[in-house]
């Protein structure tokens, strides 16, 4: 069964405090579950990746193995699909890529 994972990360400009969250919906768009996570101080890039990782982990815990992932950050999308980024020093990016490959 395929699901849709919608995720987003946000950073408050004044403090640098970040949060990530999102929702998982079935193929007809019906709500399955939502999630959120206060992160502390992170960049917008990292906050977006945390949202994706959290969503994937929630999805896997519910037993779903296939998803379309939707985010509004083109930089994150490019980083996830480009082979050159697989060995990057960005820990959260490697965690997301590893989780996507393993499951």
Tab-separated table of C-alpha atoms in Angstrom:
chain	number	residue	atom	x	y	z
A	1	UNK	CA	0.000	0.000	0.000
A	2	UNK	CA	1.310	3.426	-0.952
A	3	UNK	CA	0.905	6.470	1.289
A	4	UNK	CA	1.688	10.158	0.889
A	5	UNK	CA	4.174	11.676	3.333
A	6	UNK	CA	3.899	15.453	3.574
A	7	UNK	CA	6.633	17.053	5.661
A	8	UNK	CA	7.936	20.502	6.477
A	9	UNK	CA	10.561	22.122	8.626
A	10	UNK	CA	10.482	25.649	9.960
A	11	UNK	CA	13.057	27.884	11.645
A	12	UNK	CA	12.216	31.036	13.566
A	13	UNK	CA	14.466	33.800	12.228
A	14	UNK	CA	14.932	35.663	15.499
A	15	UNK	CA	16.037	32.673	17.602
A	16	UNK	CA	17.050	29.964	15.139
A	17	UNK	CA	14.734	27.515	16.901
A	18	UNK	CA	13.452	24.847	14.543
A	19	UNK	CA	10.561	22.404	14.376
A	20	UNK	CA	9.550	19.750	11.899
A	21	UNK	CA	6.291	18.016	11.278
A	22	UNK	CA	3.921	16.645	8.756
A	23	UNK	CA	1.149	14.253	7.927
A	24	UNK	CA	0.718	10.853	6.376
A	25	UNK	CA	-2.310	10.308	4.149
A	26	UNK	CA	-3.587	7.348	2.185
A	27	UNK	CA	-3.754	7.327	-1.618
A	28	UNK	CA	-7.208	8.932	-1.561
A	29	UNK	CA	-5.926	11.779	0.623
A	30	UNK	CA	-7.522	10.578	3.859
A	31	UNK	CA	-5.682	11.484	7.055
A	32	UNK	CA	-3.756	8.634	8.702
A	33	UNK	CA	-1.519	10.371	11.247
A	34	UNK	CA	0.257	13.653	11.931
A	35	UNK	CA	3.559	14.257	13.697
A	36	UNK	CA	5.722	17.099	14.953
A	37	UNK	CA	9.110	17.492	16.611
A	38	UNK	CA	10.800	20.459	18.302
A	39	UNK	CA	14.420	20.358	17.190
A	40	UNK	CA	16.287	23.210	18.869
A	41	UNK	CA	18.736	25.267	16.794
A	42	UNK	CA	18.956	23.990	13.217
A	43	UNK	CA	19.191	25.303	9.680
A	44	UNK	CA	16.112	25.218	7.425
A	45	UNK	CA	17.816	22.468	5.369
A	46	UNK	CA	18.309	20.282	8.449
A	47	UNK	CA	14.780	20.981	9.740
A	48	UNK	CA	13.329	19.827	6.410
A	49	UNK	CA	15.370	16.621	6.548
A	50	UNK	CA	14.279	15.965	10.138
A	51	UNK	CA	10.656	16.266	9.010
A	52	UNK	CA	11.239	13.662	6.318
A	53	UNK	CA	13.104	11.314	8.658
A	54	UNK	CA	10.448	11.605	11.366
A	55	UNK	CA	7.734	10.936	8.792
A	56	UNK	CA	9.513	7.889	7.412
A	57	UNK	CA	9.998	6.474	10.910
A	58	UNK	CA	6.321	7.034	11.801
A	59	UNK	CA	5.297	5.456	8.512
A	60	UNK	CA	7.517	2.406	9.062
A	61	UNK	CA	6.261	1.983	12.627
A	62	UNK	CA	2.713	1.824	11.247
A	63	UNK	CA	3.817	-0.865	8.782
A	64	UNK	CA	3.809	1.226	5.616
A	65	UNK	CA	6.805	0.627	3.353
A	66	UNK	CA	6.051	2.701	0.228
A	67	UNK	CA	5.455	6.435	0.079
A	68	UNK	CA	5.613	9.501	-2.043
A	69	UNK	CA	7.468	12.179	-0.114
A	70	UNK	CA	6.391	15.765	-0.587
A	71	UNK	CA	8.349	18.747	0.681
A	72	UNK	CA	8.648	22.362	-0.412
A	73	UNK	CA	12.455	22.535	-0.321
A	74	UNK	CA	14.101	21.944	-3.698
A	75	UNK	CA	17.590	21.875	-2.129
A	76	UNK	CA	16.553	18.928	0.062
A	77	UNK	CA	14.994	17.073	-2.865
A	78	UNK	CA	18.158	17.497	-4.934
A	79	UNK	CA	20.335	16.344	-2.029
A	80	UNK	CA	18.233	13.208	-1.547
A	81	UNK	CA	18.368	12.134	-5.179
A	82	UNK	CA	21.920	13.127	-6.135
A	83	UNK	CA	24.439	10.306	-5.818
A	84	UNK	CA	27.272	12.749	-5.012
A	85	UNK	CA	25.567	13.664	-1.732
A	86	UNK	CA	25.551	10.080	-0.421
A	87	UNK	CA	28.969	10.497	1.164
A	88	UNK	CA	28.395	14.041	2.374
A	89	UNK	CA	29.318	15.082	5.870
A	90	UNK	CA	25.705	15.999	6.632
A	91	UNK	CA	24.670	13.470	9.264
A	92	UNK	CA	20.907	13.951	9.013
A	93	UNK	CA	21.070	13.645	5.211
A	94	UNK	CA	22.945	10.350	5.508
A	95	UNK	CA	20.413	9.112	8.092
A	96	UNK	CA	17.481	9.857	5.762
A	97	UNK	CA	19.216	8.245	2.770
A	98	UNK	CA	20.170	5.165	4.794
A	99	UNK	CA	16.629	4.772	6.139
A	100	UNK	CA	15.131	5.144	2.662
A	101	UNK	CA	17.490	2.496	1.240
A	102	UNK	CA	17.148	-0.005	4.071
A	103	UNK	CA	13.379	-0.141	4.086
